[in-house]
């Protein structure tokens, strides 16, 4: 084992624990929101300790400023504006912006393909 590197089994366990903590945060939010915030905090600490990326499915579900778990409609607002997804944390007021250009391009491509397909069958 080289200095500074962790073995694969440690990284695998850490990523599994992060996933479990986020699932628990989702389940506990209705009754104990402070507990779900703590789970997010613990998951972020694991990620920094083992130098891991957050799972893509959970990346937009917490505030990077105040470490609160975000549930749209309860403590966060989701808005679409200028090809951006704006997620606003209602706890601290932080606004996180994510582009959705890929989705727009795919939609446009499907629209064009459907037109060419319809024109091809008519003739």
XYZ file of N, CA and C in Angstrom:
369
model
N 0.855 -1.186 0.000
C 0.000 0.000 0.000
C 0.895 1.242 0.000
N 0.656 2.110 -0.974
C 1.429 3.341 -1.050
C 0.954 4.341 -0.008
N 1.815 5.235 0.311
C 1.499 6.244 1.305
C 0.389 7.153 0.786
N -0.627 7.381 1.595
C -1.717 8.268 1.223
C -2.850 7.586 0.484
N -2.652 6.356 0.039
C -3.702 5.640 -0.677
C -4.422 4.696 0.274
N -5.690 4.567 0.060
C -6.468 3.618 0.851
C -6.763 2.404 -0.016
N -6.830 1.234 0.595
C -7.164 0.046 -0.205
C -8.590 0.118 -0.734
N -8.847 -0.624 -1.799
C -10.161 -0.598 -2.451
C -11.276 -1.023 -1.514
N -11.017 -1.979 -0.629
C -12.070 -2.447 0.266
C -12.500 -1.354 1.226
N -11.573 -0.491 1.647
C -11.941 0.633 2.520
C -12.806 1.638 1.777
N -12.434 1.912 0.547
C -13.192 2.867 -0.267
C -14.585 2.332 -0.549
N -14.683 1.024 -0.817
C -15.981 0.410 -1.076
C -16.894 0.519 0.149
N -16.347 0.222 1.329
C -17.128 0.312 2.566
C -17.558 1.756 2.820
N -16.653 2.706 2.586
C -16.976 4.120 2.802
C -18.113 4.567 1.882
N -18.069 4.154 0.615
C -19.135 4.562 -0.310
C -20.465 3.915 0.069
N -20.427 2.665 0.541
C -21.651 2.014 1.004
C -22.235 2.743 2.208
N -21.379 3.154 3.126
C -21.844 3.880 4.310
C -22.451 5.218 3.939
N -21.839 5.899 2.960
C -22.400 7.170 2.510
C -23.797 6.958 1.942
N -23.961 5.918 1.143
C -25.275 5.620 0.555
C -26.301 5.323 1.647
N -25.912 4.535 2.643
C -26.810 4.200 3.753
C -27.205 5.457 4.522
N -26.237 6.329 4.783
C -26.534 7.554 5.536
C -27.513 8.450 4.778
N -27.353 8.556 3.462
C -28.288 9.376 2.694
C -29.680 8.756 2.655
N -29.746 7.438 2.580
C -31.058 6.787 2.614
C -31.741 7.021 3.956
N -30.975 6.929 5.033
C -31.529 7.185 6.361
C -31.978 8.643 6.497
N -31.204 9.551 5.925
C -31.575 10.969 5.971
C -32.913 11.185 5.272
N -33.116 10.503 4.150
C -34.374 10.602 3.414
C -35.538 10.076 4.255
N -35.319 8.936 4.913
C -36.379 8.326 5.719
C -36.712 9.154 6.955
N -35.705 9.706 7.612
C -35.885 10.388 8.893
C -36.342 11.843 8.754
N -36.316 12.376 7.541
C -36.563 13.814 7.394
C -37.937 14.243 7.907
N -38.958 13.443 7.684
C -40.311 13.832 8.076
C -40.437 13.997 9.584
N -39.849 13.097 10.355
C -39.983 13.143 11.811
C -38.846 13.895 12.500
N -37.617 13.699 12.030
C -36.450 14.283 12.693
C -35.530 14.954 11.667
N -35.856 16.171 11.257
C -35.002 16.826 10.246
C -33.580 17.091 10.747
N -33.423 17.352 12.053
C -32.076 17.603 12.571
C -31.219 16.342 12.492
N -31.836 15.191 12.642
C -31.109 13.926 12.522
C -30.668 13.706 11.080
N -31.525 14.039 10.134
C -31.143 13.874 8.728
C -30.010 14.834 8.367
N -30.002 16.022 8.957
C -28.899 16.954 8.724
C -27.590 16.379 9.262
N -27.661 15.715 10.387
C -26.472 15.087 10.979
C -25.967 13.949 10.079
N -26.880 13.189 9.493
C -26.478 12.115 8.590
C -25.742 12.679 7.371
N -26.215 13.802 6.861
C -25.546 14.437 5.723
C -24.150 14.885 6.126
N -24.037 15.461 7.311
C -22.745 15.909 7.813
C -21.768 14.734 7.909
N -22.243 13.624 8.473
C -21.394 12.441 8.624
C -20.968 11.902 7.266
N -21.880 11.902 6.314
C -21.566 11.416 4.979
C -20.518 12.300 4.305
N -20.629 13.586 4.488
C -19.640 14.502 3.906
C -18.270 14.321 4.540
N -18.236 14.039 5.839
C -16.957 13.788 6.503
C -16.296 12.520 5.971
N -17.103 11.495 5.735
C -16.569 10.250 5.163
C -15.996 10.530 3.778
N -16.730 11.321 2.991
C -16.275 11.629 1.627
C -14.943 12.378 1.647
N -14.789 13.313 2.558
C -13.530 14.064 2.605
C -12.395 13.206 3.152
N -12.679 12.350 4.122
C -11.637 11.504 4.713
C -11.091 10.510 3.698
N -11.975 9.906 2.903
C -11.555 8.898 1.943
C -11.399 9.451 0.534
N -11.521 10.750 0.376
C -11.338 11.437 -0.903
C -12.260 10.850 -1.975
N -13.558 10.785 -1.650
C -14.558 10.238 -2.556
C -15.472 11.336 -3.066
N -16.037 11.113 -4.238
C -17.073 12.006 -4.738
C -18.404 11.589 -4.145
N -19.289 12.556 -4.000
C -20.637 12.228 -3.549
C -21.338 11.433 -4.643
N -22.173 10.473 -4.279
C -22.930 9.757 -5.304
C -23.790 10.743 -6.102
N -23.840 10.549 -7.405
C -24.544 11.504 -8.265
C -26.018 11.607 -7.923
N -26.593 10.527 -7.424
C -28.014 10.567 -7.084
C -28.293 11.471 -5.878
N -27.304 11.699 -5.022
C -27.505 12.501 -3.809
C -26.821 13.862 -3.873
N -26.146 14.159 -4.967
C -25.331 15.369 -5.041
C -26.136 16.656 -4.841
N -27.346 16.710 -5.353
C -28.145 17.927 -5.219
C -29.121 17.898 -4.066
N -28.983 16.947 -3.164
C -29.951 16.780 -2.089
C -29.502 17.365 -0.759
N -28.373 18.098 -0.745
C -27.949 18.741 0.482
C -27.355 20.101 0.152
N -27.396 20.988 1.126
C -26.848 22.327 0.938
C -25.359 22.284 1.246
N -24.572 22.805 0.363
C -23.128 22.798 0.569
C -22.695 23.880 1.548
N -23.567 24.824 1.813
C -23.238 25.909 2.721
C -23.509 25.529 4.178
N -24.694 24.991 4.450
C -25.093 24.725 5.835
C -25.229 23.233 6.158
N -24.934 22.346 5.195
C -24.998 20.891 5.382
C -26.380 20.382 5.765
N -27.444 21.050 5.344
C -28.793 20.579 5.620
C -29.263 19.678 4.486
N -30.025 18.661 4.849
C -30.642 17.799 3.851
C -31.788 18.573 3.219
N -31.865 18.569 1.891
C -32.881 19.345 1.192
C -33.972 18.441 0.639
N -35.199 18.794 0.949
C -36.355 18.095 0.387
C -37.199 19.151 -0.320
N -37.319 19.056 -1.647
C -38.066 20.073 -2.389
C -39.492 20.210 -1.872
N -39.893 21.447 -1.649
C -41.238 21.722 -1.156
C -41.298 21.901 0.339
N -40.324 21.379 1.060
C -40.313 21.513 2.513
C -39.286 22.544 2.959
N -38.024 22.334 2.593
C -37.006 23.297 2.977
C -36.122 23.716 1.799
N -36.621 23.505 0.585
C -35.889 23.979 -0.588
C -36.867 24.294 -1.717
N -36.418 25.179 -2.587
C -37.195 25.581 -3.755
C -36.430 25.171 -4.999
N -37.116 24.626 -5.983
C -36.482 24.260 -7.246
C -37.132 25.085 -8.346
N -36.319 25.810 -9.093
C -36.809 26.649 -10.179
C -35.976 26.400 -11.429
N -36.625 26.489 -12.593
C -35.927 26.399 -13.868
C -35.833 27.794 -14.446
N -34.614 28.233 -14.751
C -34.430 29.584 -15.259
C -33.192 29.627 -16.147
N -33.382 30.076 -17.381
C -32.279 30.260 -18.324
C -31.396 29.022 -18.452
N -31.982 27.901 -18.755
C -31.310 26.608 -18.906
C -30.480 26.234 -17.680
N -30.958 26.645 -16.507
C -30.319 26.301 -15.235
C -31.386 25.802 -14.271
N -31.008 24.853 -13.438
C -31.870 24.411 -12.350
C -31.360 25.136 -11.108
N -32.178 25.997 -10.543
C -31.811 26.725 -9.335
C -32.452 26.051 -8.132
N -31.625 25.593 -7.201
C -32.099 24.977 -5.971
C -31.743 25.914 -4.836
N -32.778 26.430 -4.167
C -32.556 27.395 -3.092
C -32.806 26.730 -1.746
N -31.827 26.809 -0.864
C -31.970 26.298 0.491
C -32.731 27.344 1.304
N -33.849 26.941 1.902
C -34.650 27.877 2.684
C -34.084 28.076 4.095
N -33.104 27.268 4.490
C -32.486 27.404 5.805
C -31.490 28.563 5.817
N -30.600 28.593 4.802
C -29.548 29.619 4.796
C -29.663 30.589 3.622
N -30.502 30.282 2.629
C -30.675 31.173 1.492
C -29.698 30.927 0.347
N -28.852 29.928 0.449
C -27.886 29.600 -0.593
C -28.613 29.111 -1.847
N -28.155 29.551 -3.015
C -28.730 29.117 -4.281
C -27.686 28.301 -5.025
N -28.033 27.060 -5.347
C -27.139 26.189 -6.110
C -27.678 26.109 -7.528
N -26.810 26.282 -8.488
C -27.222 26.297 -9.884
C -26.589 25.130 -10.629
N -27.415 24.433 -11.400
C -26.927 23.315 -12.212
C -27.483 23.480 -13.623
N -26.650 23.333 -14.637
C -27.155 23.440 -16.016
C -27.942 22.199 -16.411
N -28.887 22.380 -17.317
C -29.584 21.225 -17.882
C -29.590 21.313 -19.398
N -28.436 21.610 -19.953
C -28.272 21.752 -21.388
C -28.408 20.400 -22.085
N -27.861 19.338 -21.471
C -27.928 18.015 -22.096
C -29.368 17.588 -22.327
N -30.217 17.831 -21.347
C -31.619 17.453 -21.471
C -32.297 18.247 -22.579
N -31.964 19.543 -22.666
C -32.561 20.373 -23.709
C -32.109 19.911 -25.095
N -30.806 19.560 -25.207
C -30.299 19.083 -26.488
C -30.957 17.768 -26.879
N -31.130 16.864 -25.916
C -31.771 15.570 -26.206
C -33.213 15.779 -26.645
N -33.904 16.685 -25.991
C -35.295 16.972 -26.358
C -35.367 17.524 -27.783
N -34.469 18.451 -28.096
C -34.434 19.038 -29.427
C -34.110 17.975 -30.475
N -33.151 17.093 -30.168
C -32.766 16.036 -31.092
C -33.928 15.078 -31.349
N -34.651 14.713 -30.297
C -35.805 13.824 -30.452
C -36.893 14.467 -31.300
N -37.080 15.767 -31.131
C -38.080 16.486 -31.897
C -37.727 16.466 -33.388
N -36.468 16.701 -33.700
C -36.017 16.705 -35.096
C -36.125 15.311 -35.691
N -35.705 14.297 -34.909
C -35.766 12.925 -35.412
C -37.204 12.482 -35.656
N -38.118 12.889 -34.795
C -39.514 12.497 -34.995
C -40.078 13.142 -36.258
N -39.669 14.385 -36.540
C -40.138 15.056 -37.763
C -39.611 14.357 -39.005
N -38.326 14.006 -39.008
C -37.744 13.352 -40.183
C -38.331 11.964 -40.361
N -38.629 11.287 -39.255
C -39.234 9.956 -39.334
C -40.641 10.047 -39.923
N -41.428 11.060 -39.506
C -42.785 11.230 -40.016
C -42.758 11.600 -41.505
N -41.839 12.453 -41.901
C -41.747 12.843 -43.300
C -41.351 11.649 -44.177
N -40.495 10.778 -43.648
C -40.053 9.609 -44.402
C -41.180 8.611 -44.626
N -42.100 8.476 -43.673
C -43.192 7.504 -43.807
C -44.312 8.034 -44.684
N -44.478 9.359 -44.752
C -45.540 9.956 -45.569
C -45.287 9.771 -47.061
N -44.045 9.816 -47.478
C -43.721 9.784 -48.900
C -43.813 8.428 -49.525
